[in-house]
Structures are given as C-alpha cells and as structure tokens.
Short mmCIF file of C-alpha atoms and ligand atoms in Angstrom, two decimals:
data_model
loop_
_atom_site.label_atom_id
_atom_site.label_comp_id
_atom_site.label_asym_id
_atom_site.label_seq_id
_atom_site.Cartn_x
_atom_site.Cartn_y
_atom_site.Cartn_z
CA MET A 1 40.46 21.65 -5.33
CA ALA A 2 41.12 18.05 -5.76
CA ALA A 3 43.45 17.85 -2.75
CA ARG A 4 40.98 19.67 -0.78
CA LYS A 5 38.28 17.08 -1.58
CA ARG A 6 40.76 14.14 -0.78
CA ARG A 7 41.42 15.64 2.47
CA ASP A 8 37.76 15.97 3.34
CA ASP A 9 37.32 12.35 2.44
CA VAL A 10 39.93 11.22 4.79
CA THR A 11 38.30 13.25 7.51
CA SER A 12 34.97 11.77 7.00
CA ARG A 13 36.33 8.29 6.74
CA ASP A 14 37.85 8.76 10.17
CA ALA A 15 34.86 10.16 11.70
CA TYR A 16 32.85 7.17 10.62
CA LYS A 17 31.53 4.85 13.16
CA PRO A 18 29.84 1.68 12.15
CA PRO A 19 26.43 0.97 14.05
CA ALA A 20 26.11 -0.92 17.16
CA PHE A 21 22.94 -2.49 18.46
CA LEU A 22 22.75 -3.22 22.21
CA GLN A 23 19.86 -5.65 22.81
CA VAL A 24 18.71 -7.14 25.94
CA ASP A 25 16.51 -10.55 25.86
CA VAL A 26 14.32 -9.98 28.87
CA ASP A 27 14.32 -13.74 29.73
CA GLY A 28 12.57 -13.78 33.07
CA LEU A 29 14.11 -15.93 35.90
CA TRP A 30 11.36 -18.35 35.27
CA THR A 31 12.43 -18.80 31.69
CA VAL A 32 16.09 -19.22 32.69
CA ARG A 33 15.18 -21.78 35.31
CA GLN A 34 13.06 -23.67 32.72
CA CYS A 35 15.88 -23.47 30.30
CA TYR A 36 18.01 -25.42 32.76
CA GLY A 37 15.28 -27.77 33.67
CA ARG A 38 14.82 -26.29 37.12
CA ALA A 39 11.58 -25.78 38.97
CA VAL A 40 10.11 -22.36 38.21
CA GLY A 41 8.60 -21.97 41.59
CA ASP A 42 7.04 -18.56 42.15
CA THR A 43 9.84 -16.71 40.00
CA PHE A 44 7.21 -15.87 37.20
CA HIS A 45 5.46 -13.38 39.66
CA THR A 46 8.48 -12.64 41.93
CA ASP A 47 11.07 -12.07 39.27
CA PRO A 48 14.42 -10.38 40.01
CA VAL A 49 15.12 -10.04 36.24
CA TRP A 50 12.17 -7.56 36.08
CA GLN A 51 12.51 -6.18 39.65
CA GLN A 52 16.32 -5.62 39.72
CA GLY A 53 17.63 -6.44 36.23
CA MET A 54 15.53 -4.02 34.12
CA ARG A 55 16.21 -1.07 36.73
CA GLU A 56 19.82 -1.73 36.33
CA PHE A 57 19.79 -1.79 32.70
CA LEU A 58 17.81 1.38 32.54
CA ALA A 59 20.35 3.14 34.79
CA LEU A 60 23.35 1.87 32.87
CA PHE A 61 22.00 2.87 29.38
CA ASP A 62 20.97 6.14 30.90
CA ALA A 63 24.41 6.65 32.15
CA LEU A 64 25.95 5.75 28.81
CA ARG A 65 23.27 8.00 26.95
CA VAL A 66 22.34 5.18 24.48
CA LYS A 67 19.12 3.65 23.38
CA ALA A 68 18.86 0.06 23.34
CA GLY A 69 16.42 -2.61 22.29
CA PHE A 70 14.44 -4.82 24.75
CA PHE A 71 13.04 -8.27 23.48
CA LEU A 72 10.02 -9.18 25.57
CA VAL A 73 8.50 -12.41 26.27
CA GLY A 74 4.82 -11.88 25.73
CA ARG A 75 3.73 -13.97 28.76
CA ASP A 76 5.41 -11.66 31.23
CA LEU A 77 3.11 -8.73 30.42
CA GLU A 78 0.33 -10.72 32.16
CA VAL A 79 2.04 -9.51 35.38
CA PRO A 80 0.96 -5.82 36.11
CA SER A 81 4.28 -5.00 37.64
CA LYS A 82 6.10 -6.18 34.64
CA ARG A 83 3.66 -4.45 32.31
CA ARG A 84 4.46 -1.06 34.08
CA MET A 85 8.14 -1.66 33.91
CA ALA A 86 7.88 -2.37 30.18
CA LEU A 87 6.08 0.90 29.57
CA GLU A 88 8.74 2.54 31.59
CA ILE A 89 11.48 1.10 29.21
CA ALA A 90 9.55 2.22 26.19
CA GLU A 91 9.00 5.72 27.71
CA ALA A 92 12.80 5.86 28.24
CA GLY A 93 13.10 5.73 24.23
CA HIS A 94 14.28 2.03 24.04
CA GLU A 95 13.05 -0.29 21.21
CA ILE A 96 10.62 -2.94 22.22
CA ALA A 97 10.85 -6.17 20.36
CA ASN A 98 9.21 -9.63 20.16
CA HIS A 99 10.85 -12.60 21.80
CA SER A 100 8.09 -15.10 21.67
CA TYR A 101 5.12 -15.74 23.91
CA THR A 102 6.44 -18.48 26.18
CA HIS A 103 10.11 -18.68 25.46
CA ARG A 104 9.88 -22.25 24.33
CA ILE A 105 13.45 -23.34 23.36
CA GLY A 106 12.73 -25.27 20.15
CA LEU A 107 10.43 -23.08 18.05
CA THR A 108 11.50 -24.92 14.90
CA LYS A 109 10.15 -28.07 16.28
CA LEU A 110 6.64 -26.67 16.43
CA LYS A 111 3.95 -27.30 13.73
CA THR A 112 3.44 -24.12 11.76
CA ASP A 113 0.21 -23.11 13.64
CA ALA A 114 1.70 -23.42 16.95
CA LEU A 115 4.75 -21.60 15.66
CA LYS A 116 2.80 -18.77 14.45
CA ARG A 117 0.72 -18.44 17.70
CA GLU A 118 4.11 -18.13 19.68
CA ILE A 119 5.09 -15.08 17.64
CA GLU A 120 1.66 -13.54 16.99
CA LEU A 121 0.50 -13.81 20.39
CA ALA A 122 3.60 -12.11 21.65
CA HIS A 123 3.24 -9.20 19.24
CA ASP A 124 -0.52 -8.83 20.03
CA THR A 125 0.15 -8.86 23.88
CA ILE A 126 2.91 -6.21 23.47
CA VAL A 127 0.59 -3.96 21.50
CA GLU A 128 -2.23 -4.56 23.89
CA ALA A 129 -0.25 -3.56 26.84
CA GLY A 130 0.14 0.00 25.05
CA LEU A 131 3.76 -0.49 24.03
CA PRO A 132 5.02 0.51 20.55
CA GLU A 133 4.39 -1.96 17.91
CA PRO A 134 7.32 -4.34 17.59
CA VAL A 135 9.27 -4.63 14.30
CA GLY A 136 12.12 -6.98 15.28
CA PHE A 137 12.12 -10.51 16.56
CA ARG A 138 14.70 -12.97 18.03
CA SER A 139 13.90 -16.66 18.40
CA PRO A 140 14.64 -18.09 21.95
CA GLY A 141 17.81 -19.93 22.08
CA TYR A 142 18.70 -18.71 18.46
CA ASP A 143 16.60 -21.62 17.22
CA VAL A 144 15.53 -20.18 13.62
CA ASP A 145 14.80 -21.69 10.46
CA GLU A 146 13.19 -20.78 7.02
CA ARG A 147 9.49 -21.35 8.66
CA VAL A 148 10.27 -18.98 11.46
CA LEU A 149 11.49 -16.34 9.08
CA ALA A 150 8.40 -16.76 6.88
CA VAL A 151 6.16 -15.98 9.96
CA VAL A 152 8.08 -13.03 11.00
CA ARG A 153 8.23 -11.76 7.32
CA ALA A 154 4.43 -12.23 6.82
CA MET A 155 3.80 -10.22 9.90
CA GLY A 156 5.59 -7.23 8.26
CA TYR A 157 8.64 -7.03 10.58
CA ALA A 158 11.45 -5.13 9.44
CA TYR A 159 14.12 -7.51 10.93
CA ASP A 160 15.05 -10.76 12.60
CA ALA A 161 17.98 -11.06 14.93
CA SER A 162 18.20 -14.91 15.67
CA VAL A 163 20.85 -16.09 13.34
CA LEU A 164 24.12 -16.95 15.23
CA PRO A 165 27.01 -17.38 12.56
CA SER A 166 29.11 -19.52 14.73
CA ALA A 167 30.59 -23.00 14.71
CA MET A 168 30.61 -23.19 18.40
CA GLY A 169 27.06 -24.59 18.63
CA PRO A 170 27.94 -28.23 19.46
CA VAL A 171 30.49 -26.86 22.01
CA MET A 172 27.94 -24.55 23.46
CA ARG A 173 25.35 -27.52 23.58
CA ILE A 174 27.71 -29.57 25.63
CA ALA A 175 28.54 -26.70 28.02
CA ASP A 176 24.81 -26.08 28.48
CA ALA A 177 24.27 -29.66 29.21
CA TRP A 178 27.15 -29.56 31.61
CA ILE A 179 25.98 -26.45 33.47
CA ALA A 180 22.54 -28.04 33.75
CA ARG A 181 24.06 -31.33 34.78
CA ARG A 182 21.60 -32.91 32.43
CA ILE A 183 20.89 -33.66 28.81
CA GLN A 184 17.69 -32.16 27.52
CA LEU A 185 16.96 -33.76 24.18
CA GLU A 186 13.99 -31.71 23.73
CA LYS A 187 16.10 -28.76 23.55
CA ARG A 188 17.06 -27.25 20.34
CA GLN A 189 19.39 -24.17 20.48
CA PHE A 190 22.18 -22.23 18.98
CA GLY A 191 21.09 -22.73 15.45
CA ARG A 192 22.36 -25.08 12.64
CA THR A 193 25.93 -25.57 12.12
CA ILE A 194 25.71 -24.29 8.64
CA TYR A 195 24.76 -20.93 9.91
CA VAL A 196 28.46 -20.31 10.42
CA ARG A 197 28.52 -19.46 6.65
CA ALA A 198 26.03 -16.66 7.32
CA PRO A 199 27.27 -13.07 6.74
CA ARG A 200 28.67 -11.24 9.89
CA ILE A 201 26.73 -8.04 8.88
CA PRO A 202 22.98 -7.46 8.51
CA TYR A 203 21.73 -8.90 5.19
CA PHE A 204 18.62 -9.78 3.22
CA PRO A 205 18.07 -13.51 3.98
CA ASN A 206 17.26 -16.02 1.18
CA HIS A 207 13.71 -17.40 1.68
CA HIS A 208 15.02 -21.07 1.12
CA ALA A 209 18.30 -20.91 3.02
CA ILE A 210 18.32 -18.26 5.53
CA TRP A 211 22.21 -18.19 5.99
CA LYS A 212 22.66 -16.84 2.50
CA ARG A 213 21.82 -13.55 0.91
CA LEU A 214 19.13 -12.96 -1.52
CA PRO A 215 20.51 -12.95 -5.07
CA LEU A 216 21.46 -9.37 -6.13
CA GLY A 217 18.78 -7.38 -7.46
CA GLU A 218 16.07 -9.33 -5.70
CA PRO A 219 14.29 -6.87 -3.48
CA GLY A 220 14.32 -7.77 0.22
CA ARG A 221 11.75 -6.68 2.88
CA MET A 222 13.26 -8.12 5.82
CA MET A 223 16.69 -7.96 7.21
CA GLU A 224 18.52 -10.45 9.28
CA VAL A 225 20.75 -8.82 11.84
CA PRO A 226 23.07 -11.63 13.04
CA VAL A 227 24.40 -11.72 16.55
CA SER A 228 27.95 -10.78 16.63
CA THR A 229 30.66 -13.34 17.55
CA LEU A 230 34.22 -12.81 18.89
CA PRO A 231 37.23 -13.85 17.06
CA PRO A 232 38.85 -16.50 16.76
CA PHE A 233 36.33 -19.27 17.79
CA GLY A 234 33.08 -17.51 17.10
CA LEU A 235 31.96 -17.13 20.76
CA PRO A 236 28.67 -15.09 20.87
CA LEU A 237 29.22 -11.45 21.98
CA THR A 238 27.12 -11.67 25.18
CA ALA A 239 27.66 -10.82 28.87
CA SER A 240 28.34 -14.44 29.55
CA ALA A 241 31.43 -14.11 27.33
CA VAL A 242 32.67 -11.14 29.30
CA PHE A 243 31.94 -12.74 32.44
CA ALA A 244 33.89 -16.01 31.36
CA LEU A 245 36.80 -14.21 29.59
CA GLY A 246 36.88 -10.89 31.53
CA SER A 247 36.49 -7.37 30.18
CA ASP A 248 40.05 -6.75 29.07
CA ARG A 249 40.19 -9.95 26.94
CA VAL A 250 36.86 -9.16 25.32
CA ILE A 251 37.91 -5.53 24.36
CA GLU A 252 41.04 -6.98 23.20
CA LEU A 253 39.21 -9.45 20.75
CA LEU A 254 36.55 -6.66 19.84
CA ALA A 255 39.62 -4.70 18.61
CA ARG A 256 40.56 -7.37 16.17
CA ARG A 257 37.27 -7.36 14.64
CA HIS A 258 36.87 -5.65 11.15
CA ARG A 259 36.72 -1.90 11.88
CA ARG A 260 33.67 -1.10 9.74
CA GLN A 261 31.29 -3.95 10.40
CA PRO A 262 28.08 -3.34 12.39
CA LEU A 263 28.09 -4.96 15.88
CA LEU A 264 25.10 -6.67 17.71
CA MET A 265 25.90 -7.26 21.35
CA LEU A 266 23.36 -9.45 23.17
CA LEU A 267 22.65 -9.02 26.57
CA HIS A 268 20.18 -10.83 28.88
CA GLY A 269 18.06 -9.52 31.88
CA VAL A 270 19.83 -11.91 34.38
CA ASP A 271 23.12 -10.32 33.36
CA LEU A 272 22.46 -7.36 35.88
CA VAL A 273 20.88 -9.47 38.71
CA ASP A 274 22.89 -10.16 41.77
CA CYS A 275 23.79 -13.76 42.09
CA THR A 276 25.29 -13.74 45.38
CA GLU A 277 22.57 -15.95 46.60
CA PRO A 278 22.18 -18.82 44.10
CA ILE A 279 19.08 -17.99 41.87
CA VAL A 280 19.16 -21.04 39.36
CA PHE A 281 21.48 -23.73 40.65
CA ASP A 282 21.26 -24.59 44.22
CA HIS A 283 23.25 -27.83 43.99
CA ARG A 284 26.49 -25.67 43.56
CA THR A 285 27.89 -22.54 42.45
CA THR A 286 28.57 -22.35 38.72
CA ALA A 287 31.22 -19.94 37.25
CA VAL A 288 29.49 -19.96 33.97
CA ALA A 289 27.31 -17.06 32.68
CA GLY A 290 27.85 -14.96 35.81
CA PHE A 291 25.78 -17.21 37.98
CA ASN A 292 28.39 -16.94 40.72
CA LEU A 293 28.87 -13.11 40.56
CA SER A 294 27.29 -10.24 42.67
CA LEU A 295 25.71 -7.43 40.89
CA GLU A 296 28.85 -5.17 41.58
CA GLU A 297 31.25 -7.80 40.04
CA LYS A 298 28.95 -8.00 36.96
CA ARG A 299 28.72 -4.18 36.44
CA ALA A 300 32.47 -3.95 36.92
CA GLN A 301 32.99 -6.54 34.01
CA LEU A 302 30.24 -5.25 31.74
CA GLU A 303 30.68 -1.56 32.03
CA PRO A 304 34.15 -1.23 30.40
CA VAL A 305 33.15 -3.38 27.39
CA LEU A 306 29.93 -1.14 26.92
CA ARG A 307 31.99 1.85 27.17
CA TYR A 308 34.53 0.64 24.58
CA VAL A 309 31.46 -0.22 22.14
CA CYS A 310 30.16 3.36 22.63
CA ASP A 311 33.35 4.84 21.98
CA HIS A 312 33.93 2.95 18.74
CA TYR A 313 30.54 2.52 17.37
CA HIS A 314 27.55 4.66 16.80
CA ILE A 315 24.84 3.15 19.02
CA ALA A 316 21.56 2.79 17.25
CA ARG A 317 18.23 1.11 17.72
CA ALA A 318 18.13 -1.59 15.12
CA CYS A 319 14.54 -0.71 14.39
CA ASP A 320 15.61 2.83 13.28
CA TRP A 321 18.77 1.52 11.35
CA VAL A 322 17.22 -1.11 9.30
CA GLN A 323 14.31 1.05 8.23
CA ARG A 324 16.75 2.83 5.74
CA TYR A 325 16.96 -0.39 3.95
CA THR A 326 13.51 -1.96 4.37
CA GLU A 327 11.06 0.95 3.77
CA PRO A 328 8.69 -0.08 1.28
CA ARG A 329 9.15 1.81 -1.98
CA THR A 330 6.32 3.96 -2.77
CA THR A 331 5.03 3.26 -6.27
CA ALA A 332 3.45 6.17 -8.31
CA SER A 333 -0.23 5.55 -8.90
ZN1 ZN B 401 15.75 -15.91 25.50
#
C-alpha cells in the first residue's frame, strides 16, 4: 500500500507542469515611435500592430491551442477598427488586461490624480467597449512603484505584472538610448535596481516595499506576477531576447531555469509585424528588438520558443490562475 502510494506520488510529480502566462502588450506603432522619440504621424489610425500583429498573434495562439493575455492601451479603443479587433481577441477566449490609457512611459513621475486617471480611464474605456472587465495591469516600461500598486489594488484588481526582477535596468536604459540615438531624460523605465531582489514567482507584494513579500500570515488581496528573466544576466524573457539571442540559445537558457517555477513570457504587438520596410527607425536599420526582421524571420525565431514553453509548462490565463489565491474569503454572516 505504502509502495503503491509512493509510486503514485512520483507519477503525479512527473506530470506536474508549472503554469506559464503568455502576455502581449498591445503597444501600437504610435506608442513604439513615441517611446523612441520619433514622430507619430498617422500611425495611431493606420497601425500595423493592430492590422497585422494582432491577426498574427491570434493565428499563432490558435495554432498552439493556448489562451494568452492582451494588455490594451485604452486610447486605442477610440479607433473603431481597433475596437472591433479587441472584441475579436476577447471572443477567442484571451484575457483582456489594462496597460494604461496613453502608454506614458513614466507613470511613477505623475501626481497621484494623473496616475489614477491613466489607469482608471483605460479600465473604463475597456469596459465601455464591451470587453470583459480587466483584473490585471502592467505599467508601460515596467515603471512601477508603491503608489501605482495602491491605485491598482484600490480598483479591486487581482494582479499586477509590472515588476521586472532584473539588474539589467541600467544596461537596458543605455541600450535604449543607443537604439533611439538620443538620451530622453523624461523617460523612466525598467523599474528600480532594487527590484532585482523581488521574488521570481508570483507573490503578494508588501504595500511599502513592493519587491518584498507581505509578512507571512498577513492576508494579501492582489498578487504581483513578475516578468520572467533569463539566466545568467536577467535579460527579460521577451521576443526581443529571442530575436537577439536566437531561439536555440533562449531554449537552452530556459532549460536552465528552476523546473517548477511559473513563467511569464512578455510579447509585444510589434513582435509579429513585418519590418522589411523600416517602421520605426528610418535613419538606419537596427538589429535590436527585431526591427530589421521580416514577419517570416520573426515567426521562425519565436515559434520554437513558444512551442518549448507550451511543452514544458501548463499555459494559463493569469486572470484565472491568480483567482485561486486572491478570491475574497466569504465570511459567514
Ligand atoms: Zn507597453
């Protein structure tokens, strides 16, 4: 009997797959251009991220038979064709989440009123468009602090996914300025260096120091689902990492991760937009973040990594997964 039980335990352990969340920040081309200090032009209305990128992501997730999460920038829903596309994404069963109203990089620099407006307005716009009510938030450029989380928590959200536990921030800021060929002092991104100390797995953040867990026994209501990073340097697990290192190398690094840890892979709408013609940088082609790759080349890099994640993890929507831990306890009356 005892031997039988032990064998069963081993089997169930082998069958266990940790959860993985595939999340797409739907940063329109206008936000990407804005982010690098380029003129927006007509990219708010004529936006390949929505016209091509979203179609490609839907087809890819459909082929992989997984449900992902799409983090929307509220303002985009002012455009009827984008609104229709967002409804299609929701109808396909994917999670709809909040990625602020205007995608301002530097939410933590805003006064509390303006900060609240950025997050609440996006929420209201999403709901008014007929989309499911979001319960997850990610700050543009991973720029998050205690005030941002307080706003999201007060809105009754189940989770935030803005913390990047990486020491690569300063390096990424330099790379970013190099890509843009300018230093944008206004820009605040990649979080604080101390976030490298944040847990690598979902946790209940301390209200006064979001990179720390709540003390044991203190009931948490909102989870932090940190963006996963790759060993050894803590490069964020994004499509940009895949385009820069190649799919084989990323799979090799993924295999080195702790087997049982949940995973959050962060994708961006532009990751499946054809960049044969330059869409952001016209002064030269840049080999960073896939801005020099055709759609076919991007797919060829990204697909094997996503297949690896699908094989080794149980793909879940974060909104469903966190619910088990954040559901308010009903009190007997
Ligand atoms: Zn974004």
